Amino acid sequence: MAGGFLKYKQGVKKNWIAVATFFFFCIYYLILLYSHIDTDIQAHAFVSYKFITEGGALTPNFLYFITIAFFAGFSKYKFMYYAASVFIISLSLTAKYLINTFYTVKYSLANTGLNKQVFFTAASLMFIFCLPGLNFFEQGDFLLGQLTSNVWHNSTVIFLFPFAIVLFFFFFWFIQNFERKKIPFLIFLIVINALIKPSFLFTIMPTVMLWGVIIKNKNYRKILITLSALTILALALIFLQYFVIYIPVQSGSALPCKDCTDGVSIEPFAVWKYYSLSIPVSFASSLFFPLLYFVISKGSVLKDSLVKFAAINWLISLLIYIVFIETGGRKYHGNFGWQMIIGNYLLFFVLAIKLFNNADEKKSKTYKTLSLAFLLHILWGIIYFLKIIFLKNYF
């Protein structure tokens, strides 16, 4: 009886926090739109509006835009698309918080269920942000040149985040606990990720293939075959989208446009150098907490399977950002950085679970040092979050 009552109280508390989270972000984004602060949210709302009212074009990753149109009631009034954007973004961020809570409990060795530490971890991750680099001290830029772990100005990435987090953790679980009946859910998540923004698939699919080779168990062959099939599916979706985006056709012709310059090229560090005044400082300040954790633990934290899985995913995401670049008009748009943001977030997430919910000696100097480093990222994230509203830009 007492155990049931405790779970009931925890559930009520969780629901109230979720409701408060939703309305908090609704208010935030209403202020952002009312203040006419330029972000991708307005641009994406207009794409959806134009598609419904004028038959405008949609990108192959169309799911966000269709969702906005649906919740706008396919209206002819632009205001409805802004209102739908606020609703969907707030809902996505609330889902992100709830997913944070779920996986914090699931992978906590303490196994104490919902408690203050779990809520702190889940909530604080919503504001994880890169610490300031040279760009901030010389140009006042919070974001440019840094490797962030959260963004609040890009609606498609915000919409993608909950599905990307679930795909990451579910893949990790699936490789450990192979079950055929779970494959359809993985297919669903892969397709959803592709239709919102395929960026995370660039990293998670190589990661799971590597992990499938590294982790050998009784279902080794079945797992590799399944992962290979899922990777082929993801690649097919990515290449289809690549073809549509980067190989436009001449009007009335099926031949590629000869004058088009948009594409993908290999040019290491080009985008990062373009924005950052110092790449080493940007790297160290953006990832201060994870790097400090690796150093203080002398690499022993990487013995944890989930941490290792997150580290592989993070490294691949960073390498893609470093190596690849778009050509043509999108060259410095940084579109190969989206997966890096999610990779950073997941690394922070897993290490936070490891530190705050699995710590044996919470009074130790190591715990206090790492906690302080983590809190610095949170505090700077809150400052940046408010800065967008008060200084009216997200740079």
Coordinates of C-alpha atoms in Angstrom, one line a residue:
M1 CA 0.0 0.0 0.0
A2 CA 2.7 2.5 1.0
G3 CA 4.7 1.6 -2.2
G4 CA 1.7 2.3 -4.4
F5 CA 1.0 5.6 -2.6
L6 CA 4.6 6.7 -3.1
K7 CA 4.4 5.9 -6.9
Y8 CA 1.1 7.8 -7.1
K9 CA 2.7 10.9 -5.4
Q10 CA 5.8 10.6 -7.7
G11 CA 3.5 10.4 -10.8
V12 CA 1.5 13.5 -9.7
K13 CA 4.7 15.4 -9.1
K14 CA 6.1 14.4 -12.4
N15 CA 2.8 15.4 -14.2
W16 CA 2.7 18.8 -12.5
I17 CA 6.3 19.5 -13.5
A18 CA 5.6 18.5 -17.1
V19 CA 2.6 20.8 -17.2
A20 CA 4.7 23.7 -15.7
T21 CA 7.4 23.0 -18.2
F22 CA 5.0 23.1 -21.1
F23 CA 3.5 26.5 -20.1
F24 CA 6.9 27.9 -19.2
F25 CA 8.2 27.3 -22.8
C26 CA 4.9 28.5 -24.2
I27 CA 5.3 31.8 -22.5
Y28 CA 9.0 32.0 -23.5
Y29 CA 8.3 31.5 -27.2
L30 CA 5.2 33.8 -27.2
I31 CA 7.5 36.5 -25.9
L32 CA 10.1 35.6 -28.5
L33 CA 7.7 35.9 -31.4
Y34 CA 5.9 38.9 -30.0
S35 CA 9.3 40.7 -29.7
H36 CA 10.1 39.9 -33.3
I37 CA 13.4 38.2 -32.4
D38 CA 14.7 36.7 -35.6
T39 CA 15.1 32.9 -35.4
D40 CA 14.5 29.9 -37.6
I41 CA 11.0 29.5 -36.0
Q42 CA 9.5 32.3 -38.0
A43 CA 11.1 31.1 -41.2
H44 CA 9.9 27.5 -40.7
A45 CA 6.4 28.7 -39.9
F46 CA 6.4 30.7 -43.1
V47 CA 7.5 27.6 -45.1
S48 CA 4.5 25.7 -43.7
Y49 CA 2.1 28.6 -44.3
K50 CA 3.3 29.1 -47.9
F51 CA 3.0 25.4 -48.6
I52 CA -0.6 25.4 -47.6
T53 CA -1.7 28.7 -49.0
E54 CA 0.4 28.9 -52.2
G55 CA 1.5 25.3 -52.8
G56 CA 5.1 26.2 -52.0
A57 CA 7.8 23.6 -52.0
L58 CA 8.7 21.5 -48.9
T59 CA 12.1 19.9 -48.2
P60 CA 12.3 16.1 -48.1
N61 CA 12.5 16.3 -44.3
F62 CA 9.0 17.7 -44.2
L63 CA 7.4 16.2 -41.0
Y64 CA 7.8 19.3 -38.8
F65 CA 6.2 21.6 -41.5
I66 CA 3.3 19.2 -42.0
T67 CA 2.8 19.0 -38.3
I68 CA 2.7 22.7 -37.9
A69 CA 0.2 23.0 -40.8
F70 CA -2.0 20.3 -39.1
F71 CA -2.1 22.1 -35.8
A72 CA -2.7 25.4 -37.6
G73 CA -5.8 23.7 -39.0
F74 CA -4.4 24.2 -42.6
S75 CA -5.5 27.8 -42.1
K76 CA -5.0 30.8 -44.4
Y77 CA -4.0 33.0 -41.5
K78 CA -0.3 33.2 -40.8
F79 CA -0.9 33.8 -37.1
M80 CA -2.2 30.3 -36.7
Y81 CA 1.1 28.9 -37.9
Y82 CA 3.0 30.9 -35.3
A83 CA 0.6 29.7 -32.6
A84 CA 1.1 26.1 -33.8
S85 CA 4.9 26.6 -33.7
V86 CA 4.7 27.7 -30.1
F87 CA 2.6 24.7 -29.2
I88 CA 4.7 22.1 -31.0
I89 CA 8.0 23.5 -29.8
S90 CA 6.8 23.7 -26.2
L91 CA 5.4 20.2 -26.5
S92 CA 8.7 18.9 -27.9
L93 CA 10.7 20.5 -25.1
T94 CA 8.3 19.0 -22.5
A95 CA 8.7 15.6 -24.1
K96 CA 12.5 16.1 -23.9
Y97 CA 12.2 16.7 -20.2
L98 CA 10.1 13.7 -19.6
I99 CA 12.4 11.5 -21.7
N100 CA 15.3 12.8 -19.7
T101 CA 13.5 11.8 -16.5
F102 CA 12.7 8.3 -17.8
Y103 CA 16.2 7.4 -18.9
T104 CA 17.8 9.0 -15.8
V105 CA 15.8 6.6 -13.7
K106 CA 16.3 3.7 -16.0
Y107 CA 20.1 3.9 -16.0
S108 CA 20.6 5.0 -12.4
L109 CA 22.4 2.4 -10.3
A110 CA 20.8 3.9 -7.2
N111 CA 17.4 2.5 -8.4
T112 CA 15.5 4.8 -6.1
G113 CA 12.9 5.9 -8.6
L114 CA 11.8 9.5 -9.0
N115 CA 13.6 11.7 -6.5
K116 CA 15.0 15.2 -6.3
Q117 CA 18.3 14.2 -7.9
V118 CA 16.5 12.7 -10.9
F119 CA 14.4 15.8 -11.4
F120 CA 17.5 18.0 -11.1
T121 CA 19.3 15.9 -13.7
A122 CA 16.4 15.9 -16.1
A123 CA 15.7 19.6 -15.7
S124 CA 19.3 20.8 -15.7
L125 CA 20.0 19.1 -19.0
M126 CA 17.4 21.3 -20.6
F127 CA 19.8 24.2 -20.1
I128 CA 23.2 22.6 -20.8
F129 CA 25.2 25.0 -22.9
C130 CA 28.8 25.6 -24.0
L131 CA 30.9 27.9 -21.8
P132 CA 32.2 31.1 -23.4
G133 CA 35.2 31.0 -25.8
L134 CA 37.3 33.8 -27.3
N135 CA 34.4 34.9 -29.5
F136 CA 32.4 35.9 -26.4
F137 CA 35.2 38.0 -24.9
E138 CA 36.1 39.7 -28.2
Q139 CA 32.8 39.9 -30.1
G140 CA 30.1 39.1 -27.5
D141 CA 29.0 35.9 -29.3
F142 CA 27.6 33.2 -27.1
L143 CA 27.0 30.6 -29.8
L144 CA 29.1 31.3 -32.9
G145 CA 32.3 29.2 -33.0
Q146 CA 31.3 27.0 -30.0
L147 CA 30.1 23.4 -29.8
T148 CA 26.8 23.7 -28.1
S149 CA 24.6 21.0 -26.6
N150 CA 21.3 22.8 -26.8
V151 CA 19.6 25.3 -29.2
W152 CA 16.4 27.2 -28.7
H153 CA 16.2 29.0 -32.0
N154 CA 15.9 26.1 -34.5
S155 CA 12.5 24.5 -34.5
T156 CA 13.3 21.4 -36.5
V157 CA 16.2 20.4 -34.1
I158 CA 14.0 21.1 -31.1
F159 CA 11.3 18.8 -32.7
L160 CA 13.9 16.2 -33.5
F161 CA 15.5 16.0 -30.1
P162 CA 13.0 13.7 -28.3
F163 CA 13.0 11.2 -31.1
A164 CA 16.8 11.3 -31.4
I165 CA 17.2 10.7 -27.6
V166 CA 14.8 7.7 -27.7
L167 CA 16.6 6.3 -30.7
F168 CA 19.9 6.5 -29.0
F169 CA 18.9 4.8 -25.8
F170 CA 16.7 2.3 -27.5
F171 CA 19.5 1.2 -29.9
F172 CA 21.7 0.7 -26.9
W173 CA 19.1 -1.4 -25.2
F174 CA 18.3 -3.4 -28.3
I175 CA 21.9 -4.4 -28.9
Q176 CA 22.1 -5.7 -25.4
N177 CA 18.7 -7.4 -25.4
F178 CA 17.9 -8.5 -28.9
E179 CA 14.2 -8.9 -29.5
R180 CA 12.7 -9.2 -33.0
K181 CA 9.4 -7.7 -31.9
K182 CA 11.1 -4.4 -31.2
I183 CA 12.5 -4.0 -34.7
P184 CA 9.4 -2.3 -36.1
F185 CA 9.7 0.4 -33.4
L186 CA 13.4 1.0 -34.5
I187 CA 12.2 1.3 -38.1
F188 CA 9.6 3.8 -37.0
L189 CA 12.2 5.9 -35.1
I190 CA 14.6 5.8 -38.0
V191 CA 11.9 7.0 -40.5
I192 CA 10.7 9.7 -38.1
N193 CA 14.3 10.9 -37.6
A194 CA 14.8 11.0 -41.3
L195 CA 11.6 12.9 -42.0
I196 CA 12.3 15.5 -39.4
K197 CA 16.0 16.0 -39.9
P198 CA 18.3 13.2 -40.9
S199 CA 21.4 14.6 -39.1
F200 CA 21.3 12.3 -36.1
L201 CA 21.2 9.2 -38.4
F202 CA 24.7 10.3 -39.7
T203 CA 26.1 9.4 -36.3
I204 CA 23.9 6.8 -34.6
M205 CA 24.0 4.3 -37.5
P206 CA 27.8 4.1 -37.7
T207 CA 27.8 4.0 -33.9
V208 CA 25.5 1.1 -33.6
M209 CA 27.3 -0.8 -36.4
L210 CA 30.6 -0.3 -34.5
W211 CA 28.9 -1.3 -31.2
G212 CA 27.4 -4.3 -32.7
V213 CA 30.9 -5.5 -33.8
I214 CA 32.4 -4.7 -30.4
I215 CA 29.7 -6.2 -28.2
K216 CA 29.6 -9.9 -28.8
N217 CA 26.9 -12.0 -27.3
K218 CA 24.8 -15.0 -28.1
N219 CA 22.8 -13.1 -30.6
Y220 CA 25.8 -11.6 -32.3
R221 CA 25.0 -12.6 -35.9
K222 CA 21.3 -11.8 -35.6
I223 CA 22.2 -8.4 -34.2
L224 CA 24.7 -7.6 -37.0
I225 CA 22.2 -8.7 -39.7
T226 CA 19.5 -6.6 -38.2
L227 CA 21.7 -3.6 -37.7
S228 CA 23.0 -3.9 -41.3
A229 CA 19.4 -4.0 -42.6
L230 CA 18.5 -0.9 -40.5
T231 CA 21.6 0.9 -41.7
I232 CA 20.7 0.2 -45.3
L233 CA 17.2 1.6 -44.7
A234 CA 18.7 4.8 -43.1
L235 CA 21.2 5.2 -45.9
A236 CA 18.5 4.8 -48.5
L237 CA 16.4 7.6 -46.8
I238 CA 19.5 9.8 -46.5
F239 CA 20.6 9.4 -50.2
L240 CA 17.0 10.0 -51.4
Q241 CA 16.9 13.3 -49.5
Y242 CA 20.4 14.1 -50.7
F243 CA 19.3 13.6 -54.3
V244 CA 16.2 15.8 -53.8
I245 CA 18.1 18.6 -52.0
Y246 CA 21.4 18.8 -53.9
I247 CA 20.6 17.5 -57.4
P248 CA 17.8 19.8 -58.7
V249 CA 16.6 19.3 -62.2
Q250 CA 16.3 21.8 -65.0
S251 CA 12.7 22.9 -65.7
G252 CA 11.2 20.4 -68.1
S253 CA 14.2 18.1 -68.0
A254 CA 15.3 15.1 -66.0
L255 CA 18.9 16.1 -66.2
P256 CA 20.8 17.6 -63.2
C257 CA 21.2 21.4 -63.3
K258 CA 24.7 22.1 -64.7
D259 CA 24.9 25.6 -63.2
C260 CA 24.0 24.5 -59.7
T261 CA 26.8 24.6 -57.1
D262 CA 25.1 23.2 -54.0
G263 CA 26.5 19.9 -52.8
V264 CA 28.7 18.4 -50.2
S265 CA 32.5 18.6 -50.1
I266 CA 35.4 17.6 -47.8
E267 CA 37.2 20.6 -46.3
P268 CA 38.4 19.9 -42.7
F269 CA 37.7 22.6 -40.1
A270 CA 36.4 25.1 -42.8
V271 CA 33.2 25.9 -41.0
W272 CA 34.6 25.8 -37.5
K273 CA 37.5 28.1 -38.5
Y274 CA 35.1 30.5 -40.2
Y275 CA 33.2 31.1 -37.0
S276 CA 35.7 30.4 -34.2
L277 CA 38.6 32.8 -33.2
S278 CA 40.3 29.8 -31.5
I279 CA 39.3 26.2 -32.2
P280 CA 41.3 24.8 -29.2
V281 CA 39.6 27.3 -26.8
S282 CA 36.2 26.6 -28.3
F283 CA 36.7 22.9 -27.9
A284 CA 37.9 23.0 -24.3
S285 CA 35.2 25.6 -23.2
S286 CA 32.3 23.9 -25.0
L287 CA 33.1 20.5 -23.5
F288 CA 34.6 21.5 -20.2
F289 CA 32.6 19.1 -18.1
P290 CA 33.0 15.9 -20.2
L291 CA 36.7 16.6 -20.7
L292 CA 37.3 17.2 -17.0
Y293 CA 35.4 14.0 -16.2
F294 CA 37.7 12.0 -18.6
V295 CA 40.8 13.6 -17.1
I296 CA 39.9 13.3 -13.4
S297 CA 38.7 9.7 -13.8
K298 CA 41.9 8.9 -15.9
G299 CA 39.6 7.5 -18.5
S300 CA 38.1 4.9 -16.2
V301 CA 34.6 6.4 -16.8
L302 CA 34.9 5.1 -20.3
K303 CA 34.7 1.5 -18.9
D304 CA 31.0 2.1 -18.5
S305 CA 29.2 0.7 -21.6
L306 CA 26.7 3.5 -21.9
V307 CA 29.4 6.2 -21.6
K308 CA 31.5 4.4 -24.2
F309 CA 28.5 4.2 -26.5
A310 CA 27.8 7.9 -26.1
A311 CA 31.5 8.8 -26.6
I312 CA 31.6 6.9 -29.9
N313 CA 28.5 8.6 -31.1
W314 CA 29.9 12.0 -29.9
L315 CA 33.2 11.5 -31.7
I316 CA 31.6 10.5 -35.0
S317 CA 29.3 13.6 -34.7
L318 CA 32.2 15.9 -34.2
L319 CA 34.3 14.3 -37.0
I320 CA 31.4 14.9 -39.4
Y321 CA 31.2 18.6 -38.4
I322 CA 34.9 18.9 -38.8
V323 CA 35.3 17.1 -42.1
F324 CA 32.3 17.9 -44.2
I325 CA 31.0 21.1 -45.7
E326 CA 28.2 22.2 -48.1
T327 CA 29.1 24.0 -51.2
G328 CA 27.4 26.9 -52.9
G329 CA 25.1 29.2 -51.1
R330 CA 24.9 27.0 -48.0
K331 CA 28.6 26.8 -47.5
Y332 CA 28.8 28.5 -44.1
H333 CA 25.3 27.6 -42.9
G334 CA 26.8 24.9 -40.6
N335 CA 24.2 22.3 -41.5
F336 CA 26.7 19.5 -40.7
G337 CA 26.7 20.7 -37.1
W338 CA 23.2 19.7 -36.1
Q339 CA 24.2 16.1 -35.3
M340 CA 27.1 17.4 -33.3
I341 CA 24.7 19.3 -31.0
I342 CA 22.7 16.1 -30.3
G343 CA 26.0 14.1 -29.9
N344 CA 27.2 16.7 -27.3
Y345 CA 23.9 16.6 -25.5
L346 CA 23.9 12.8 -25.2
L347 CA 27.4 12.8 -23.9
F348 CA 26.5 15.3 -21.2
F349 CA 23.4 13.4 -20.4
V350 CA 25.1 10.0 -19.9
L351 CA 27.9 11.5 -17.8
A352 CA 25.4 13.4 -15.7
I353 CA 23.6 10.1 -15.0
K354 CA 26.9 8.5 -14.1
L355 CA 27.9 11.4 -11.8
F356 CA 24.7 12.4 -10.0
N357 CA 22.8 9.2 -9.8
N358 CA 25.5 6.6 -9.4
A359 CA 27.9 8.3 -7.1
D360 CA 29.1 6.3 -4.1
E361 CA 30.8 9.2 -2.4
K362 CA 29.0 12.4 -3.0
K363 CA 31.1 14.3 -0.5
S364 CA 34.3 13.5 -2.3
K365 CA 36.4 16.3 -3.9
T366 CA 36.1 14.6 -7.3
Y367 CA 32.3 14.7 -7.1
K368 CA 32.2 18.4 -6.0
T369 CA 34.6 19.4 -8.7
L370 CA 32.7 17.7 -11.5
S371 CA 29.4 19.0 -10.1
L372 CA 30.7 22.5 -10.2
A373 CA 31.9 22.1 -13.8
F374 CA 28.4 20.8 -14.7
L375 CA 26.7 23.6 -12.9
L376 CA 28.8 26.2 -14.8
H377 CA 27.4 24.8 -18.1
I378 CA 23.9 25.1 -16.7
L379 CA 24.3 28.6 -15.3
W380 CA 25.7 29.9 -18.6
G381 CA 22.9 28.1 -20.5
I382 CA 20.3 29.9 -18.4
I383 CA 22.1 33.2 -19.0
Y384 CA 22.1 32.5 -22.8
F385 CA 18.5 31.4 -22.7
L386 CA 17.5 34.8 -21.2
K387 CA 19.9 36.7 -23.4
I388 CA 18.0 35.6 -26.5
I389 CA 15.0 37.5 -25.1
F390 CA 16.7 40.5 -23.6
L391 CA 19.3 41.1 -26.3
K392 CA 17.0 39.9 -29.1
N393 CA 19.4 37.6 -30.9
Y394 CA 20.7 34.0 -30.5
F395 CA 24.3 34.6 -31.5

